[in-house]
Short mmCIF file of C-alpha atoms in Angstrom, two decimals:
data_model
loop_
_atom_site.label_atom_id
_atom_site.label_comp_id
_atom_site.label_asym_id
_atom_site.label_seq_id
_atom_site.Cartn_x
_atom_site.Cartn_y
_atom_site.Cartn_z
CA MET H 1 -28.90 3.70 -18.32
CA PHE H 2 -29.46 5.18 -14.64
CA LEU H 3 -29.07 2.98 -11.90
CA ARG H 4 -31.34 3.50 -8.88
CA LYS H 5 -29.71 4.16 -5.55
CA LYS H 6 -30.37 1.34 -3.02
CA PRO H 7 -32.64 2.26 -0.09
CA ALA H 8 -30.11 1.83 2.30
CA SER H 9 -27.85 3.99 0.73
CA LYS H 10 -30.44 6.77 0.39
CA ILE H 11 -31.00 6.45 4.41
CA LEU H 12 -27.38 6.52 4.99
CA ASP H 13 -27.02 9.81 2.95
CA TRP H 14 -30.05 11.45 4.73
CA LEU H 15 -28.76 10.48 8.12
CA TYR H 16 -25.22 11.07 7.56
CA PRO H 17 -24.45 13.34 4.71
CA SER H 18 -21.17 12.80 3.24
CA ILE H 19 -18.85 15.39 2.14
CA CYS H 20 -15.67 15.47 0.09
CA SER H 21 -12.59 14.99 2.31
CA LEU H 22 -10.58 17.62 0.17
CA CYS H 23 -13.09 20.38 -1.01
CA GLU H 24 -16.01 19.53 1.37
CA CYS H 25 -18.69 19.49 -1.54
CA GLY H 26 -21.80 17.30 -0.95
CA LEU H 27 -21.47 13.52 -1.97
CA SER H 28 -23.49 10.41 -2.04
CA GLU H 29 -23.30 6.67 -2.05
CA GLY H 30 -20.71 6.54 0.73
CA LYS H 31 -18.10 8.29 -1.10
CA SER H 32 -15.30 10.42 0.64
CA LEU H 33 -13.65 12.14 -2.43
CA CYS H 34 -15.49 13.73 -5.36
CA ASN H 35 -14.64 12.91 -8.86
CA GLU H 36 -12.88 16.30 -9.59
CA CYS H 37 -10.60 16.21 -6.48
CA ALA H 38 -9.78 12.48 -7.38
CA SER H 39 -9.00 13.38 -11.06
CA GLU H 40 -6.70 16.35 -9.88
CA LEU H 41 -4.56 14.24 -7.49
CA PRO H 42 -1.17 14.05 -9.37
CA ARG H 43 -0.54 10.52 -10.87
CA ILE H 44 2.88 8.82 -11.30
CA VAL H 45 3.55 9.22 -15.07
CA THR H 46 6.53 8.28 -17.08
CA PRO H 47 9.30 9.23 -16.68
CA PHE H 48 9.89 7.57 -13.20
CA CYS H 49 12.34 5.11 -11.69
CA ASP H 50 11.62 1.62 -12.84
CA ILE H 51 12.71 0.32 -9.32
CA CYS H 52 11.40 2.76 -6.76
CA SER H 53 8.79 4.67 -8.74
CA GLU H 54 10.42 8.25 -8.23
CA PRO H 55 9.15 10.42 -10.79
CA PHE H 56 11.41 12.97 -12.68
CA ASP H 57 10.80 15.81 -14.94
CA GLY H 58 12.09 15.54 -18.67
CA GLN H 59 12.96 12.50 -20.46
CA ILE H 60 15.07 9.45 -19.53
CA ASP H 61 17.11 7.67 -22.26
CA GLY H 62 19.05 4.52 -21.56
CA ASP H 63 20.61 3.66 -18.47
CA PHE H 64 19.32 5.93 -15.52
CA ASP H 65 21.00 6.38 -12.09
CA CYS H 66 18.23 7.12 -9.61
CA PRO H 67 19.55 8.94 -6.53
CA ASN H 68 17.19 6.76 -4.20
CA CYS H 69 18.26 3.46 -5.63
CA ARG H 70 21.97 4.29 -6.11
CA ARG H 71 24.13 1.42 -4.70
CA ILE H 72 21.21 -0.30 -3.22
CA THR H 73 19.96 -3.83 -4.03
CA PHE H 74 16.37 -4.17 -3.06
CA HIS H 75 15.09 -7.77 -2.40
CA PHE H 76 11.68 -6.78 -4.27
CA GLU H 77 11.65 -6.52 -8.29
CA PHE H 78 10.06 -3.10 -8.34
CA ALA H 79 7.90 -0.76 -6.34
CA ARG H 80 5.12 1.11 -8.11
CA ALA H 81 3.19 4.06 -6.34
CA ALA H 82 -0.03 5.19 -7.86
CA MET H 83 0.10 8.73 -6.86
CA ASP H 84 2.77 11.49 -6.52
CA ARG H 85 3.22 13.35 -3.21
CA SER H 86 0.81 16.26 -2.67
CA ASP H 87 -1.12 17.96 0.04
CA GLY H 88 -4.34 16.25 -1.01
CA MET H 89 -2.74 12.85 -0.96
CA LEU H 90 -0.96 13.43 2.21
CA GLY H 91 -4.25 14.45 3.86
CA LEU H 92 -6.14 11.34 2.77
CA VAL H 93 -3.22 9.08 3.97
CA HIS H 94 -2.89 11.09 7.42
CA GLY H 95 -6.73 11.07 7.57
CA LEU H 96 -6.87 7.24 7.34
CA LYS H 97 -3.64 6.31 9.09
CA TYR H 98 -3.82 8.88 12.09
CA GLY H 99 -7.42 10.21 12.15
CA ARG H 100 -8.97 6.92 12.00
CA GLN H 101 -11.15 7.99 9.07
CA ILE H 102 -11.32 4.30 7.96
CA HIS H 103 -13.99 5.11 5.06
CA LEU H 104 -10.84 6.80 3.31
CA ALA H 105 -9.74 3.37 2.56
CA ARG H 106 -12.18 2.81 -0.17
CA ASP H 107 -10.99 5.82 -2.14
CA LEU H 108 -7.39 5.25 -1.33
CA GLY H 109 -7.71 1.48 -2.58
CA ALA H 110 -9.53 2.97 -5.90
CA LEU H 111 -6.53 5.30 -6.43
CA SER H 112 -3.85 2.57 -5.60
CA ALA H 113 -5.60 0.12 -8.13
CA GLU H 114 -4.70 2.44 -10.94
CA ALA H 115 -1.12 1.39 -10.48
CA PHE H 116 -2.28 -2.13 -12.12
CA SER H 117 -2.20 -0.17 -15.39
CA ASP H 118 1.56 -0.77 -15.18
CA PRO H 119 2.15 -3.86 -17.52
CA ARG H 120 4.70 -5.35 -15.01
CA PHE H 121 1.61 -6.49 -12.91
CA ALA H 122 0.18 -8.12 -15.76
CA ILE H 123 1.70 -11.61 -14.72
CA ALA H 124 0.79 -10.98 -11.14
CA LEU H 125 -2.93 -10.77 -12.17
CA GLU H 126 -2.54 -13.70 -14.51
CA GLU H 127 -0.90 -15.85 -11.84
CA LYS H 128 -3.01 -14.48 -8.97
CA TRP H 129 -0.10 -13.35 -6.78
CA LEU H 130 -1.02 -12.71 -2.99
CA LEU H 131 -1.74 -9.19 -1.76
CA VAL H 132 0.16 -8.94 1.35
CA PRO H 133 -0.06 -5.86 3.65
CA VAL H 134 2.67 -4.49 5.38
CA PRO H 135 1.90 -5.42 9.13
CA LEU H 136 1.81 -3.23 12.17
CA HIS H 137 2.82 -4.55 15.60
CA TRP H 138 0.23 -5.82 17.59
CA ILE H 139 0.28 -3.14 20.09
CA ARG H 140 0.20 -0.37 17.69
CA LYS H 141 -2.65 -2.17 15.74
CA ARG H 142 -4.48 -2.33 18.98
CA GLN H 143 -4.07 1.33 19.63
CA ARG H 144 -5.00 2.28 15.82
CA HIS H 145 -7.75 -0.22 15.84
CA PHE H 146 -6.68 -1.26 12.38
CA ASN H 147 -3.94 -1.62 9.96
CA GLN H 148 -4.14 1.09 7.10
CA ALA H 149 -2.07 -1.15 4.70
CA GLU H 150 -4.50 -4.10 5.36
CA GLU H 151 -7.62 -1.81 4.61
CA ILE H 152 -5.93 -0.48 1.41
CA ALA H 153 -5.10 -4.00 0.39
CA ARG H 154 -8.77 -5.30 1.12
CA GLU H 155 -10.15 -2.79 -1.52
CA LEU H 156 -7.64 -3.89 -3.96
CA SER H 157 -8.44 -7.55 -3.66
CA LYS H 158 -12.02 -6.44 -4.27
CA LYS H 159 -11.19 -4.65 -7.37
CA THR H 160 -8.59 -7.20 -8.88
CA GLY H 161 -9.83 -10.33 -7.58
CA LEU H 162 -6.28 -11.17 -6.04
CA PRO H 163 -6.34 -12.94 -2.78
CA LEU H 164 -5.55 -11.04 0.32
CA ALA H 165 -3.29 -13.02 2.58
CA ASP H 166 -2.27 -12.36 6.24
CA LEU H 167 1.46 -13.63 5.62
CA LEU H 168 3.65 -11.40 7.61
CA TYR H 169 3.62 -10.32 11.25
CA ARG H 170 5.85 -7.81 13.07
CA SER H 171 7.91 -9.68 15.49
CA ARG H 172 9.17 -6.72 17.55
CA LYS H 173 7.92 -3.13 18.09
CA THR H 174 10.01 -0.54 16.41
CA PRO H 175 10.24 3.28 17.00
CA THR H 176 8.75 5.31 14.22
CA GLN H 177 10.71 5.83 10.95
CA THR H 178 9.57 9.30 10.27
CA ARG H 179 12.90 11.10 11.29
CA LEU H 180 15.42 8.30 10.65
CA THR H 181 17.95 8.20 7.90
CA ARG H 182 17.90 5.48 5.38
CA LYS H 183 20.73 3.58 7.29
CA GLN H 184 19.00 4.06 10.59
CA ARG H 185 15.79 2.87 9.10
CA MET H 186 17.40 -0.27 7.74
CA GLU H 187 19.09 -0.90 11.34
CA ASN H 188 15.64 -0.15 13.04
CA LEU H 189 13.79 -2.68 10.93
CA LYS H 190 16.32 -5.74 11.25
CA ASP H 191 14.55 -8.80 12.16
CA ALA H 192 11.42 -6.93 12.60
CA PHE H 193 9.29 -9.09 10.42
CA ALA H 194 8.48 -12.89 10.06
CA VAL H 195 6.07 -15.29 8.15
CA ARG H 196 3.37 -16.36 10.04
CA LYS H 197 3.77 -20.18 11.03
CA SER H 198 -0.07 -20.40 11.61
CA TRP H 199 -0.48 -19.71 7.93
CA ARG H 200 1.69 -22.17 6.64
CA LYS H 201 -0.01 -24.77 8.66
CA LYS H 202 -3.66 -23.58 7.50
CA ASN H 203 -2.32 -23.49 3.90
CA PRO H 204 0.37 -26.05 3.68
CA ALA H 205 0.08 -26.46 -0.20
CA THR H 206 -0.81 -22.88 -0.98
CA SER H 207 2.21 -21.53 1.04
CA LYS H 208 4.73 -23.87 -0.85
CA GLU H 209 3.27 -22.82 -4.38
CA VAL H 210 3.09 -19.07 -4.04
CA PRO H 211 3.91 -17.62 -7.50
CA GLY H 212 4.60 -14.30 -6.26
CA VAL H 213 3.53 -11.60 -3.67
CA ILE H 214 2.51 -7.87 -4.02
CA LEU H 215 3.41 -6.12 -0.69
CA VAL H 216 0.92 -3.36 -0.10
CA ASP H 217 1.46 -0.04 1.89
CA ASP H 218 0.38 3.54 2.02
CA VAL H 219 3.36 5.30 1.21
CA PHE H 220 6.85 4.47 -0.28
CA THR H 221 9.49 6.65 0.92
CA THR H 222 12.98 5.06 1.23
CA GLY H 223 11.79 1.66 0.71
CA SER H 224 13.37 0.04 4.00
CA THR H 225 10.12 -1.32 5.27
CA VAL H 226 8.66 -2.96 2.10
CA ASP H 227 12.47 -4.06 1.56
CA ALA H 228 12.74 -5.77 5.16
CA CYS H 229 9.34 -7.45 4.32
CA ALA H 230 10.55 -8.59 0.88
CA LYS H 231 13.73 -9.98 2.13
CA VAL H 232 11.64 -12.28 4.79
CA LEU H 233 9.41 -13.36 1.88
CA ARG H 234 12.19 -14.20 -0.39
CA LYS H 235 14.05 -16.29 2.30
CA ALA H 236 10.82 -18.12 3.05
CA GLY H 237 10.96 -19.21 -0.58
CA VAL H 238 8.51 -16.65 -2.41
CA PRO H 239 10.16 -16.58 -6.03
CA ARG H 240 9.01 -12.94 -6.82
CA VAL H 241 8.10 -9.88 -4.85
CA ALA H 242 6.69 -6.59 -5.99
CA VAL H 243 5.53 -3.56 -4.10
CA LEU H 244 2.27 -1.28 -4.63
CA THR H 245 1.68 1.83 -2.55
CA ALA H 246 -0.84 4.53 -2.85
CA MET H 247 1.62 7.35 -2.74
CA ARG H 248 5.22 8.27 -3.25
CA GLY H 249 6.78 9.85 -0.46
#
């Protein structure tokens, strides 16, 4: 069965011909990534760390001491990235985050949604956990005009039916984490996030009965940012917190 293109899509394709963000081949229907390039992006597949999603070569039997998680207790249960680090994924993430190519959120959301194949997310889908994007400080969001984590989470909500919740806000502006060590990142993020009181007032019943939260971000590197968010959520009474990101940094 062939689906006919909507007139609006035909007009947009004619006015603004779309090309793949990676190979620049011609596209249609508002896509920004061709099927071939999307299929070639490296997925996170076993073996990988059950806690931080760091992939490893070979085979893991029995207990495994992940160098990223060694001697660290996170406030989230697990973090699952959909894609491994690659030039292609970095290009897409940076294009959205710094290049303001907001249309890339659609494809990054679709790629991120592949992480839901992890059986550990089954209970989240069943119980309708909240999708909560890692927030930007309002000054940075005003400069960027959007929050990349929120745009990815919005696409995930469309694909999964899970509710999107603006649960957290950044209570203070912090320097960029790019060149900081893990210890410096953790100190940098101290008291940087809080739960919105306005959300609790608007949703008094729901806020007390949240079964769990999936924190959504673009990249998981050391886990410092999502852990700071998870700590605040757990302190507010959220019983279970998991993390989903588009890429493992």
